[in-house]
Amino acid sequence: MKKLGTTGMKWLKIVHIVLVALFFGGIMSSTALSFWPKSSAFLETFEIYQHMVTISDLIVRTGAVGTLLVGVIYSVWTPWGFFKHRWVTVKWGLFVGQTIVGIFVVDRLMMANMALLEAERSQALTNPVFIENETLRQCAVIFQVVVTLFIFCISVFKPWKKKKRQAAKDFVDR
């Protein structure tokens, strides 16, 4: 399959950085809202949840889906591949795991609490299910932040990468 040229790779990197910024910015915004000083005021809590839903739907998902698509393009149409480099494979695994946590934990708990707020109004704030959902959701969001920061570190340091001398020696030994 034909690979992207230098200019194509640069444009792909720009798109990748913008989408990752959306994804991480959305997660960080939701994190900030999650730890907003807790209030017993229903309306304030309801509005915070509305903002978190909007950020999740428009920013985080756009960034996540876009990053996934760009990752596929990187893996198929550039020399990086899916499994050619261990650090790329680890990034893929972490990103997929993080996305699963986002969809099946963070979003579900957030929507469950939104439903409780709509149904029970101010009583939802003292509902043990609401409180437990919020605590679990906050832990999952912290997990997402930590994983994203770790992925950034992997992208910069490219650990598990063979040294040039070792790669040359391996080539000669073949």
mmCIF file of C-alpha atoms in Angstrom, residues 92-164:
data_model
loop_
_atom_site.group_PDB
_atom_site.id
_atom_site.type_symbol
_atom_site.label_atom_id
_atom_site.label_comp_id
_atom_site.label_asym_id
_atom_site.label_seq_id
_atom_site.Cartn_x
_atom_site.Cartn_y
_atom_site.Cartn_z
ATOM 1 C CA TRP A 92 -2.912 1.602 20.815
ATOM 2 C CA GLY A 93 -3.735 -0.720 23.699
ATOM 3 C CA LEU A 94 -3.840 2.101 26.222
ATOM 4 C CA PHE A 95 -5.961 4.299 23.966
ATOM 5 C CA VAL A 96 -8.465 1.502 23.312
ATOM 6 C CA GLY A 97 -8.635 0.699 27.046
ATOM 7 C CA GLN A 98 -9.065 4.342 27.920
ATOM 8 C CA THR A 99 -11.819 4.729 25.326
ATOM 9 C CA ILE A 100 -13.656 1.690 26.680
ATOM 10 C CA VAL A 101 -13.486 3.184 30.195
ATOM 11 C CA GLY A 102 -14.792 6.477 28.815
ATOM 12 C CA ILE A 103 -17.749 4.910 27.021
ATOM 13 C CA PHE A 104 -18.724 2.157 29.433
ATOM 14 C CA VAL A 105 -17.856 3.768 32.767
ATOM 15 C CA VAL A 106 -17.591 7.557 32.609
ATOM 16 C CA ASP A 107 -20.436 8.191 30.164
ATOM 17 C CA ARG A 108 -22.788 5.599 31.648
ATOM 18 C CA LEU A 109 -22.313 6.853 35.205
ATOM 19 C CA MET A 110 -22.692 10.452 34.078
ATOM 20 C CA MET A 111 -25.916 9.666 32.198
ATOM 21 C CA ALA A 112 -27.251 7.610 35.128
ATOM 22 C CA ASN A 113 -26.679 10.558 37.447
ATOM 23 C CA MET A 114 -28.247 12.944 34.940
ATOM 24 C CA ALA A 115 -31.334 10.713 34.880
ATOM 25 C CA LEU A 116 -31.427 10.703 38.702
ATOM 26 C CA LEU A 117 -31.178 14.495 38.761
ATOM 27 C CA GLU A 118 -34.034 14.791 36.263
ATOM 28 C CA ALA A 119 -36.242 12.275 38.111
ATOM 29 C CA GLU A 120 -35.504 13.056 41.765
ATOM 30 C CA ARG A 121 -34.383 16.678 41.483
ATOM 31 C CA SER A 122 -32.757 17.807 44.754
ATOM 32 C CA GLN A 123 -33.287 14.408 46.449
ATOM 33 C CA ALA A 124 -30.808 12.925 43.957
ATOM 34 C CA LEU A 125 -27.986 14.803 45.671
ATOM 35 C CA THR A 126 -28.370 12.646 48.787
ATOM 36 C CA ASN A 127 -29.193 9.425 46.937
ATOM 37 C CA PRO A 128 -26.456 6.847 47.730
ATOM 38 C CA VAL A 129 -26.523 5.614 44.119
ATOM 39 C CA PHE A 130 -25.892 9.153 42.848
ATOM 40 C CA ILE A 131 -23.027 9.645 45.309
ATOM 41 C CA GLU A 132 -21.445 6.283 44.460
ATOM 42 C CA ASN A 133 -21.808 6.929 40.708
ATOM 43 C CA GLU A 134 -20.118 10.298 41.100
ATOM 44 C CA THR A 135 -17.228 8.841 43.108
ATOM 45 C CA LEU A 136 -16.656 6.028 40.594
ATOM 46 C CA ARG A 137 -16.924 8.462 37.684
ATOM 47 C CA GLN A 138 -14.333 10.766 39.243
ATOM 48 C CA CYS A 139 -11.941 7.832 39.711
ATOM 49 C CA ALA A 140 -12.447 6.777 36.088
ATOM 50 C CA VAL A 141 -11.804 10.323 34.865
ATOM 51 C CA ILE A 142 -8.584 10.480 36.895
ATOM 52 C CA PHE A 143 -7.611 7.144 35.312
ATOM 53 C CA GLN A 144 -8.203 8.658 31.858
ATOM 54 C CA VAL A 145 -6.038 11.681 32.667
ATOM 55 C CA VAL A 146 -3.191 9.506 33.979
ATOM 56 C CA VAL A 147 -3.355 7.171 30.970
ATOM 57 C CA THR A 148 -3.366 10.126 28.562
ATOM 58 C CA LEU A 149 -0.324 11.643 30.253
ATOM 59 C CA PHE A 150 1.417 8.257 30.076
ATOM 60 C CA ILE A 151 0.575 8.035 26.356
ATOM 61 C CA PHE A 152 2.116 11.510 25.895
ATOM 62 C CA CYS A 153 5.291 10.263 27.606
ATOM 63 C CA ILE A 154 5.393 7.191 25.376
ATOM 64 C CA SER A 155 4.981 9.410 22.299
ATOM 65 C CA VAL A 156 7.896 11.610 23.291
ATOM 66 C CA PHE A 157 10.346 9.059 24.716
ATOM 67 C CA LYS A 158 9.411 6.087 22.479
ATOM 68 C CA PRO A 159 10.543 3.508 25.038
ATOM 69 C CA TRP A 160 11.178 -0.076 24.016
ATOM 70 C CA LYS A 161 12.661 1.255 20.791
ATOM 71 C CA LYS A 162 15.684 -0.608 19.539
ATOM 72 C CA LYS A 163 18.886 1.384 19.546
ATOM 73 C CA LYS A 164 20.322 2.126 16.106
#
